[in-house]
JSON list of C-alpha atoms and ligand atoms in Angstrom, two decimals:
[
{"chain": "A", "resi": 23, "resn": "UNK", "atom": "CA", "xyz": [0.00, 0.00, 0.00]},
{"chain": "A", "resi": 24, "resn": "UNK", "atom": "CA", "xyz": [1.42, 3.51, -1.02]},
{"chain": "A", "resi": 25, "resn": "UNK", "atom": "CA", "xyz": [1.92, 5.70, 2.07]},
{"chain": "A", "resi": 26, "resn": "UNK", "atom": "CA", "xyz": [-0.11, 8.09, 0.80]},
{"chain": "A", "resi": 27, "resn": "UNK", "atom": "CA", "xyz": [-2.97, 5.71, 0.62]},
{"chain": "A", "resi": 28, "resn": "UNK", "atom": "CA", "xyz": [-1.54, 4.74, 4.28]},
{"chain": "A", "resi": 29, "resn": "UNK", "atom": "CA", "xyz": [-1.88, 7.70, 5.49]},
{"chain": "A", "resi": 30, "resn": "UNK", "atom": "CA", "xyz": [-5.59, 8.32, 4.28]},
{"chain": "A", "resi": 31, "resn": "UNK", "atom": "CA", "xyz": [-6.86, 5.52, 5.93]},
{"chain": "A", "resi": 32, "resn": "UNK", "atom": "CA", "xyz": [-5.39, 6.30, 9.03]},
{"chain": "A", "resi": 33, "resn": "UNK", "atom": "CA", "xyz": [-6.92, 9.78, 9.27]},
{"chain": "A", "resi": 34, "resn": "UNK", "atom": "CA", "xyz": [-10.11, 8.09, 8.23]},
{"chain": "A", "resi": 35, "resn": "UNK", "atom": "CA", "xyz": [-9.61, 5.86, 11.06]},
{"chain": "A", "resi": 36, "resn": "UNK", "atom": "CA", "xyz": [-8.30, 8.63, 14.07]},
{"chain": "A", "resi": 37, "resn": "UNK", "atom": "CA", "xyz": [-11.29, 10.58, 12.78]},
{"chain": "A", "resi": 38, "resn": "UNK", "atom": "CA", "xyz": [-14.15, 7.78, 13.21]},
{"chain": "A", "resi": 39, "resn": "UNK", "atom": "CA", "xyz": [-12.45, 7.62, 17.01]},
{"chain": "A", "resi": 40, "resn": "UNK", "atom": "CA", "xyz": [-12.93, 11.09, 17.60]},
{"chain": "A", "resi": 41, "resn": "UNK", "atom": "CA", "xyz": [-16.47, 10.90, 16.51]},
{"chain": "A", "resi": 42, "resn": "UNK", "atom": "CA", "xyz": [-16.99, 7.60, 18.72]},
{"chain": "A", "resi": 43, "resn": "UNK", "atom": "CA", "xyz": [-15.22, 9.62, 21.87]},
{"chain": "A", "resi": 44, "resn": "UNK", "atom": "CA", "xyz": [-17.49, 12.32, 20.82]},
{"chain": "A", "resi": 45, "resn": "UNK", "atom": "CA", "xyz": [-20.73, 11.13, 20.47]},
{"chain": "A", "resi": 46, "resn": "UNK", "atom": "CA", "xyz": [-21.15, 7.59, 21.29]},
{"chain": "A", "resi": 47, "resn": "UNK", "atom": "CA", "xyz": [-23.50, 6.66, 24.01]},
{"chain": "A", "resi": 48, "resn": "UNK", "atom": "CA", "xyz": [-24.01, 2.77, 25.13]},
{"chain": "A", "resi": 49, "resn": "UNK", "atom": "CA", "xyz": [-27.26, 3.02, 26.37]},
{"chain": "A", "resi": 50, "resn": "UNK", "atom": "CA", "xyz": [-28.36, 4.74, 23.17]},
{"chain": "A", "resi": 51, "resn": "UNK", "atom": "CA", "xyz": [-26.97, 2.23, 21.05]},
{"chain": "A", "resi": 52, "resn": "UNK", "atom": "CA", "xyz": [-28.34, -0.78, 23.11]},
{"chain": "A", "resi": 53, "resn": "UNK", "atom": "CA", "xyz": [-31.82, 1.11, 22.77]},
{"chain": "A", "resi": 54, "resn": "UNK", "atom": "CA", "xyz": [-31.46, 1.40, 19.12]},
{"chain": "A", "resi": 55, "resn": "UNK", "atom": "CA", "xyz": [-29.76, -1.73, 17.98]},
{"chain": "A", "resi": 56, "resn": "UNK", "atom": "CA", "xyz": [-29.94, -4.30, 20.51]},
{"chain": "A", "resi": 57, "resn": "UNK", "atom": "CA", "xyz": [-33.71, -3.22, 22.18]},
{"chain": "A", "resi": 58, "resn": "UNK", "atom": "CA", "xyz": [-34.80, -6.63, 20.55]},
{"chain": "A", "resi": 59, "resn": "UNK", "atom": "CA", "xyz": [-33.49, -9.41, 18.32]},
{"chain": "A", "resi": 60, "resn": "UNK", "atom": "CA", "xyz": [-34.02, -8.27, 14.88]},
{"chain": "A", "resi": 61, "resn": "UNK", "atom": "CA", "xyz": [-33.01, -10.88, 12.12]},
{"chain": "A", "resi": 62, "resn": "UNK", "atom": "CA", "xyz": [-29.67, -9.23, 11.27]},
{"chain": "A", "resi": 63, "resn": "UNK", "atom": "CA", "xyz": [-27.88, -10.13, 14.55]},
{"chain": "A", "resi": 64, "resn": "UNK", "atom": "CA", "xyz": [-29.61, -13.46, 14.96]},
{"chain": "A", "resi": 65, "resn": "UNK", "atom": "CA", "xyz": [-27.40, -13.97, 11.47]},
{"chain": "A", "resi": 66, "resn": "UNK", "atom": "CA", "xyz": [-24.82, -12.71, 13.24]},
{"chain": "A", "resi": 67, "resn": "UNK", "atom": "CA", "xyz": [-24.88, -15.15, 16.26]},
{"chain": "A", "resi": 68, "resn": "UNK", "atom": "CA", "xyz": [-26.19, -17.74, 14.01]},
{"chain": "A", "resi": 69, "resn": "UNK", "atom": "CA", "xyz": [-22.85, -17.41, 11.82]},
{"chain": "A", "resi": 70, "resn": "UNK", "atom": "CA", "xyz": [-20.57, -17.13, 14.54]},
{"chain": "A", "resi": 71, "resn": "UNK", "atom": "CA", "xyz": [-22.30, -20.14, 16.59]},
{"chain": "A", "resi": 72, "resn": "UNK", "atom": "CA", "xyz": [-21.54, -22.16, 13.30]},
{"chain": "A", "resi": 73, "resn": "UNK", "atom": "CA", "xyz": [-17.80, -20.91, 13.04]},
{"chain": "A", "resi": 74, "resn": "UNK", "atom": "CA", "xyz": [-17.24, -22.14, 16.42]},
{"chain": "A", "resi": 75, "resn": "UNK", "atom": "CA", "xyz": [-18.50, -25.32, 16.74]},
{"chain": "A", "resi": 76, "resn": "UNK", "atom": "CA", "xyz": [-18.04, -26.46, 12.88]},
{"chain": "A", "resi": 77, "resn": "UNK", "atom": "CA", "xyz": [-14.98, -24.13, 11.47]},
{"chain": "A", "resi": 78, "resn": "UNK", "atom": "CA", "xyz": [-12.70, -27.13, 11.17]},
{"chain": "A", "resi": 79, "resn": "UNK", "atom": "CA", "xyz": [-9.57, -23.87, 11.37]},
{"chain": "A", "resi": 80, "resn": "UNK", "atom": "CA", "xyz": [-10.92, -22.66, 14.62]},
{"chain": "A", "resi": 81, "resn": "UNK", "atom": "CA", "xyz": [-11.78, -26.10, 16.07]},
{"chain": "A", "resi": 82, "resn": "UNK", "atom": "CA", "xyz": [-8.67, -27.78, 15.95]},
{"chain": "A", "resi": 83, "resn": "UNK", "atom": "CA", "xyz": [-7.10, -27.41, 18.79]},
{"chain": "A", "resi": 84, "resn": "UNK", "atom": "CA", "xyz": [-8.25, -28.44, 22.37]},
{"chain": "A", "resi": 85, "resn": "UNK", "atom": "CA", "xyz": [-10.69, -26.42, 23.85]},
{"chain": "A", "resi": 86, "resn": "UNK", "atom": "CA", "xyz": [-8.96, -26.09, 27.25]},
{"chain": "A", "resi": 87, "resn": "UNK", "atom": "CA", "xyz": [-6.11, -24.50, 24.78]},
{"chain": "A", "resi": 88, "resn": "UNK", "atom": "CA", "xyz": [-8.02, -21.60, 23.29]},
{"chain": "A", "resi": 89, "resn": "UNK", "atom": "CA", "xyz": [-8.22, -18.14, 24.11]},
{"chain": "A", "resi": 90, "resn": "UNK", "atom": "CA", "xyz": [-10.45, -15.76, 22.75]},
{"chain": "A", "resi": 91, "resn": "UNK", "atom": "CA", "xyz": [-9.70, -12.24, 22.22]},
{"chain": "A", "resi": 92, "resn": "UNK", "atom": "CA", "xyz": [-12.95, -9.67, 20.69]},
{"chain": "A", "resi": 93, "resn": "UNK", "atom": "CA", "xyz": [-11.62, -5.98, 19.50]},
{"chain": "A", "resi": 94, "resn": "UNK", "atom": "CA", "xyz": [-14.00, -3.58, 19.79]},
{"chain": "A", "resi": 95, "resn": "UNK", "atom": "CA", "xyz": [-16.57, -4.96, 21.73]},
{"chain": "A", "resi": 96, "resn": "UNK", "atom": "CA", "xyz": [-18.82, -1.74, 22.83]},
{"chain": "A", "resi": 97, "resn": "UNK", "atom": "CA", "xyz": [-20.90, -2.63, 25.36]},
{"chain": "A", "resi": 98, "resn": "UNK", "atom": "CA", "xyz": [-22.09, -5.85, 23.94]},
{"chain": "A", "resi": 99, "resn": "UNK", "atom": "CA", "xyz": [-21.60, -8.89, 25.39]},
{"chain": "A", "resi": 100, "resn": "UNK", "atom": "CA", "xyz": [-23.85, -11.26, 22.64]},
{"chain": "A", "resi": 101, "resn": "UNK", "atom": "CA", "xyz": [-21.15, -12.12, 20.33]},
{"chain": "A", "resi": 102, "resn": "UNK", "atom": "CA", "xyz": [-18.70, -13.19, 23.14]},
{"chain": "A", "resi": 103, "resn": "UNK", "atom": "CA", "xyz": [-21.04, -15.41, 24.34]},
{"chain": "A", "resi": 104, "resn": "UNK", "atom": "CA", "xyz": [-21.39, -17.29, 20.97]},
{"chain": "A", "resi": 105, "resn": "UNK", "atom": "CA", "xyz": [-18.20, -17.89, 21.87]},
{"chain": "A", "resi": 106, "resn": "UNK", "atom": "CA", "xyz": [-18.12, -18.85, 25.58]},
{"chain": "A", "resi": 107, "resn": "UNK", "atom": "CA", "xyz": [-18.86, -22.97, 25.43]},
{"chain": "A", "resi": 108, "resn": "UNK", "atom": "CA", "xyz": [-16.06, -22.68, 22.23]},
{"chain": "A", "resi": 109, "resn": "UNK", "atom": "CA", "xyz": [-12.91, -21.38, 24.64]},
{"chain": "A", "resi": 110, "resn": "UNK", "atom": "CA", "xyz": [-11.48, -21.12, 27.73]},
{"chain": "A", "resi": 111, "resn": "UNK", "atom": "CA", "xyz": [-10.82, -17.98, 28.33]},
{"chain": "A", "resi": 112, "resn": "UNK", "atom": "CA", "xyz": [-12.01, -14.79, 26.86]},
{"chain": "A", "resi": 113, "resn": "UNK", "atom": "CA", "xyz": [-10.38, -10.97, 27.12]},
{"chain": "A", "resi": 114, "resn": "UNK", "atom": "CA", "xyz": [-12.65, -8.36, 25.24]},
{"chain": "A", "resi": 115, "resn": "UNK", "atom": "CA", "xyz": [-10.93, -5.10, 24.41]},
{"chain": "A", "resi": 116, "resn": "UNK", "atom": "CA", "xyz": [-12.71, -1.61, 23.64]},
{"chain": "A", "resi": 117, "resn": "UNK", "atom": "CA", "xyz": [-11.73, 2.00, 23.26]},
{"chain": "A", "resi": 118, "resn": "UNK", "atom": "CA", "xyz": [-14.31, 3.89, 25.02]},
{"chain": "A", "resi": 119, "resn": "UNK", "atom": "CA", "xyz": [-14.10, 3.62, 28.82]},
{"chain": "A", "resi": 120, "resn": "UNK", "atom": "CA", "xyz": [-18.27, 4.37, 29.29]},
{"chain": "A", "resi": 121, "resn": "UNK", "atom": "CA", "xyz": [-18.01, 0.86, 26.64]},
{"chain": "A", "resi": 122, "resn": "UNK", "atom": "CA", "xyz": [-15.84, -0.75, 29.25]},
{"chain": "A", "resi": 123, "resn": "UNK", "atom": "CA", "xyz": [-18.14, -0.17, 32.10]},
{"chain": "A", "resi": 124, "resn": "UNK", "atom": "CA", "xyz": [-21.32, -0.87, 31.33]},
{"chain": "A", "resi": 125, "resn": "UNK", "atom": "CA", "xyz": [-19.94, -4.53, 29.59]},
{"chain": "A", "resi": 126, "resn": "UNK", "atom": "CA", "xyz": [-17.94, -4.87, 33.60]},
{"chain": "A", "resi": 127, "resn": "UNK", "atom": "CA", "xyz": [-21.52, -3.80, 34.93]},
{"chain": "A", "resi": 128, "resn": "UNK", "atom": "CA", "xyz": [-23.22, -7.07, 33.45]},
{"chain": "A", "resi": 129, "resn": "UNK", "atom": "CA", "xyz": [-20.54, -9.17, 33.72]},
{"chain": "A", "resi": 130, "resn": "UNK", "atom": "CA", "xyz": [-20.61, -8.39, 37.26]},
{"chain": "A", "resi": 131, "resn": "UNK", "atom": "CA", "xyz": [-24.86, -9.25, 37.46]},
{"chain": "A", "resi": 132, "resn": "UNK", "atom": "CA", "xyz": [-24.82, -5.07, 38.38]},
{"chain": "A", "resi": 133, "resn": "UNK", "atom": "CA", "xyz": [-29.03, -4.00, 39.05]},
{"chain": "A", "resi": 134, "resn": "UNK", "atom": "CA", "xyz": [-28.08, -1.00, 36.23]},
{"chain": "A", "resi": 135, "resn": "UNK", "atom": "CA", "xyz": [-26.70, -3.50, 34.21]},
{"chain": "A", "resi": 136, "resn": "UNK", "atom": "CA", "xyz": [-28.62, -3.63, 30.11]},
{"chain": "A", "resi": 137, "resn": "UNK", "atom": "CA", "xyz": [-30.44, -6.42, 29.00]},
{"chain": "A", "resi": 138, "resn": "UNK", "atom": "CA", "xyz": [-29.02, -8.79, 27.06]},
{"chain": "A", "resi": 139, "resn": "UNK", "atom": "CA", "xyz": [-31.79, -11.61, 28.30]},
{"chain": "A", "resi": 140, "resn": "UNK", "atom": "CA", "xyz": [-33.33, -12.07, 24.27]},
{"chain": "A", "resi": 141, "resn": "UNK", "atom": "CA", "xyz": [-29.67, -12.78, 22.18]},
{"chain": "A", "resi": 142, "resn": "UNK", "atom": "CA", "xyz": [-28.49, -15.52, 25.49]},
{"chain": "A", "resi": 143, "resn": "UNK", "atom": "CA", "xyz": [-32.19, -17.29, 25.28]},
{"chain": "A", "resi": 144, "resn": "UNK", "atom": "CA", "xyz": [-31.51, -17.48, 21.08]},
{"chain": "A", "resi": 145, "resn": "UNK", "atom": "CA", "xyz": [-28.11, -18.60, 21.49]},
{"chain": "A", "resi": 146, "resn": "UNK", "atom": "CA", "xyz": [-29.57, -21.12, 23.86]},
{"chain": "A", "resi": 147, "resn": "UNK", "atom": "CA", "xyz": [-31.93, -22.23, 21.66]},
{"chain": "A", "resi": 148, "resn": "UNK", "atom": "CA", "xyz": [-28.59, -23.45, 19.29]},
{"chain": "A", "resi": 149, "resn": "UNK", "atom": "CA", "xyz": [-27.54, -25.41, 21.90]},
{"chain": "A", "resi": 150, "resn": "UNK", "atom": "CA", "xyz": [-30.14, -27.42, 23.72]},
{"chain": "A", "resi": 151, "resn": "UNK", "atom": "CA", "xyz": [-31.13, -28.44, 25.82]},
{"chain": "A", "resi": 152, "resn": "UNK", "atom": "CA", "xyz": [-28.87, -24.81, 27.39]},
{"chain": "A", "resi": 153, "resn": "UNK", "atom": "CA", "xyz": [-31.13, -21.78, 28.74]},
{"chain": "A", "resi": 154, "resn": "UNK", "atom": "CA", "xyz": [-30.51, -18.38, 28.20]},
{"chain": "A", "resi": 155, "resn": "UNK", "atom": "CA", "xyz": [-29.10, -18.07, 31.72]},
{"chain": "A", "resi": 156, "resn": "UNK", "atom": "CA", "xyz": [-26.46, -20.84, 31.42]},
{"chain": "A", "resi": 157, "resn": "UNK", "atom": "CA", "xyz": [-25.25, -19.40, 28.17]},
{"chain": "A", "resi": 158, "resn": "UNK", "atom": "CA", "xyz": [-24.95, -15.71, 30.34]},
{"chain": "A", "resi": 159, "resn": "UNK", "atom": "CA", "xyz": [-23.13, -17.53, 33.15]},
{"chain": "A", "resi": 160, "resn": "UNK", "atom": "CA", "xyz": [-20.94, -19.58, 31.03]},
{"chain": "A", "resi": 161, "resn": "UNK", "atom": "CA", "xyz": [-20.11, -16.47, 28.94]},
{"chain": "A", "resi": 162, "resn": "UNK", "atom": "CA", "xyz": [-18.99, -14.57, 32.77]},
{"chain": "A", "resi": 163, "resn": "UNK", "atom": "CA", "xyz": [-16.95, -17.82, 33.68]},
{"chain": "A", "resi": 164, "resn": "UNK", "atom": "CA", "xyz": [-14.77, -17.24, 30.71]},
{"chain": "A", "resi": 165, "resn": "UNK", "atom": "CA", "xyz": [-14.62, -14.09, 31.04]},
{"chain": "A", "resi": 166, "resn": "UNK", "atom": "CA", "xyz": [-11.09, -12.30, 32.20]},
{"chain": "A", "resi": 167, "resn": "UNK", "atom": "CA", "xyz": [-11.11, -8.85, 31.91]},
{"chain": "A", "resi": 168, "resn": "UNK", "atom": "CA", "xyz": [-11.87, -6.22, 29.11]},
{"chain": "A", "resi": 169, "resn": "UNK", "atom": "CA", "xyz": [-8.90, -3.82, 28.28]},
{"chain": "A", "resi": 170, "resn": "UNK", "atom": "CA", "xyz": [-8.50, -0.54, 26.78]},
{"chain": "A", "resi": 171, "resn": "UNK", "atom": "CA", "xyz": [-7.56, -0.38, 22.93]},
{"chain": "A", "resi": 172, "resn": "UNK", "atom": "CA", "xyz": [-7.06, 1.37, 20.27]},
{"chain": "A", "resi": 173, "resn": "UNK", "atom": "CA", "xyz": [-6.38, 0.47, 16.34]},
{"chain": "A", "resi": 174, "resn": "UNK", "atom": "CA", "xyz": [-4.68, 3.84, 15.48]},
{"chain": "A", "resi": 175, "resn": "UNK", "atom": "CA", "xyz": [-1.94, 2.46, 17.78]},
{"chain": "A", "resi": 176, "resn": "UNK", "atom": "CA", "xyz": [0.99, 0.46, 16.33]},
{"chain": "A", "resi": 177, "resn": "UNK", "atom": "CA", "xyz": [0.38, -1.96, 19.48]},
{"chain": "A", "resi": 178, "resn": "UNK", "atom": "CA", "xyz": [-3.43, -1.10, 19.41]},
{"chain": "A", "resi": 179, "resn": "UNK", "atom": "CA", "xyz": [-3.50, -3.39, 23.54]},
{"chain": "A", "resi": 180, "resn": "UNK", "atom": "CA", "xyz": [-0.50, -1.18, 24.62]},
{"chain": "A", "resi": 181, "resn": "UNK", "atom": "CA", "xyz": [0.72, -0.89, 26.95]},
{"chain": "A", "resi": 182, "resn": "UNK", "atom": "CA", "xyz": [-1.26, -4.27, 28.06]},
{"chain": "A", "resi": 183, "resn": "UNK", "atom": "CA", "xyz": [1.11, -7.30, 26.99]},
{"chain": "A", "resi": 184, "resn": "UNK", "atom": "CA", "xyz": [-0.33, -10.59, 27.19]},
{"chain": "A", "resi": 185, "resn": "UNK", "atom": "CA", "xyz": [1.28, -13.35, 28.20]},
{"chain": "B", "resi": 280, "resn": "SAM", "atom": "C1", "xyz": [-20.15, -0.22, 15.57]},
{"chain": "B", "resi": 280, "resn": "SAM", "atom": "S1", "xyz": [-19.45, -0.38, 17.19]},
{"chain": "B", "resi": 280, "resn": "SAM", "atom": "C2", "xyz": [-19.50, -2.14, 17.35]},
{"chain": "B", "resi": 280, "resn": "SAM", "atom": "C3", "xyz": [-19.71, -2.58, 18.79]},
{"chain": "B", "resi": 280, "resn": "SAM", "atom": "C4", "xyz": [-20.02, -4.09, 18.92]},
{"chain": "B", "resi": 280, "resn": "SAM", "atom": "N1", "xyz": [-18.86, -4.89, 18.53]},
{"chain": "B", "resi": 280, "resn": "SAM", "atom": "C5", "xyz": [-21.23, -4.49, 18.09]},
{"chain": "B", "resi": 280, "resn": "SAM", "atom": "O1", "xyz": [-21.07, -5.25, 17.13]},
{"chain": "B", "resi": 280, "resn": "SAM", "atom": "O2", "xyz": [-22.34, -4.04, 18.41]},
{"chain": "B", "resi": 280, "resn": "SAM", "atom": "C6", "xyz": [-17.68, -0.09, 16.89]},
{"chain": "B", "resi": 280, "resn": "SAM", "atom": "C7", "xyz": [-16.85, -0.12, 18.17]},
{"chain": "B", "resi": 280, "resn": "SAM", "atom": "O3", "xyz": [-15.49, 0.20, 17.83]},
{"chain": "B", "resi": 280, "resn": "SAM", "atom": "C8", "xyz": [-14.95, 1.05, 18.82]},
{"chain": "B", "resi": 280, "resn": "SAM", "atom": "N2", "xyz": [-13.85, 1.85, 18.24]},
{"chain": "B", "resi": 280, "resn": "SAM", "atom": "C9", "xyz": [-13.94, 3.01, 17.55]},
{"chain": "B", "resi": 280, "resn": "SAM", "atom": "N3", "xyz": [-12.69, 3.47, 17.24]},
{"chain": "B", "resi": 280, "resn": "SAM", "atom": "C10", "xyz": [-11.81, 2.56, 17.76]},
{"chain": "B", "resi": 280, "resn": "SAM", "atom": "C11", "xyz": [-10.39, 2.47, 17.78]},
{"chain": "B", "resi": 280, "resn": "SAM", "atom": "N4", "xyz": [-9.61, 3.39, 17.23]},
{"chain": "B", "resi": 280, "resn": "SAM", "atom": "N5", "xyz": [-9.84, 1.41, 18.40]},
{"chain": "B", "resi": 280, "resn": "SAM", "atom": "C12", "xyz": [-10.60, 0.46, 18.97]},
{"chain": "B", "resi": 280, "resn": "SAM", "atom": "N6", "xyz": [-11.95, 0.49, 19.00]},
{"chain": "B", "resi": 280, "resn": "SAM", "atom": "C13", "xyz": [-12.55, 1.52, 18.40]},
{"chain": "B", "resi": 280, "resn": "SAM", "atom": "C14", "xyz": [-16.14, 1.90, 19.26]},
{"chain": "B", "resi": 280, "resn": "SAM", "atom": "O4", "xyz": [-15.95, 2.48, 20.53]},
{"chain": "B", "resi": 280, "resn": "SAM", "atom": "C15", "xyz": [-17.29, 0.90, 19.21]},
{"chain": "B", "resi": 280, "resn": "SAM", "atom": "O5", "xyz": [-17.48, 0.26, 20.44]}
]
């Protein structure tokens, strides 16, 4: 890639962050995109259920030897937890720190905590005879912790280094 072509995208890039710092708001987006579950994301979970469990590149090893990383989580915990019976041991990473709380805040079963209950009962309902609340505390068994990131970084987990 040319580095003026390089240098483009990166802009691009440093410029969608400043409009995430800016004007992202978790609640807002669970309200808007995640209030129920609309046939796009049960594709999404649907897919990524599949990739786990049949992905002959992602199932080869043990499971008690995979580890799980998601970049850019938000506050959304649904696509981890397609995840959850599939490794063990799962870090989620996210820029925003208000994105980072409110995914601690239902990992941690907090009152405040958003609702998730509709995408755990359909991922459930991939694995029976699982409930929705097995998949949840599977998904917060797995779970280690979520770190900051950042992609415009040349070591986007830095200064996190995992072993
Ligand atoms: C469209 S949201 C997707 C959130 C979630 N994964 C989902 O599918 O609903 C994109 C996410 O990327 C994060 N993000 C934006 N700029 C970033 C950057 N430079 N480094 C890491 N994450 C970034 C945002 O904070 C936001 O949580």
């Amino acid at each position: 890639m040319s580095e003026e072509c390089e240098g483009d995208i990166t802009s691009r890039v440093r410029e969608i962050r400043r409009q995430y710092e800016g004007e992202f708001d978790p609640k807002e987006y669970h309200a808007t995109y995640y209030h129920t579950l609309d046939e796009e994301v049960k594709f999404f979970l649907k897919c990524y259920h599949d990739a786990f469990n049949t992905e002959s590149l992602l199932t080869g090893r043990s499971p008690r030897q995979r580890r799980l990383l998601e970049f850019g989580c938000g506050p959304v915990p649904v696509y981890a937890a397609a995840a959850a019976y599939y490794t063990a041991s799962l870090t989620m990473c996210e820029i925003l720190p208000k994105n980072r709380e409110e995914l601690q805040a239902w990992m941690e079963g907090g009152e405040e905590a958003l609702d998730w209950t509709p995408f755990f009962t359909y991922l459930a309902s991939l694995m029976p005879p699982r409930n929705g609340e097995e998949v949840a505390e599977r998904l917060r068994d797995v779970f280690q912790l979520v770190l900051p990131c950042d992609l415009t970084q040349r070591e986007p987990l830095s200064p996190i280094r995992q072993k």
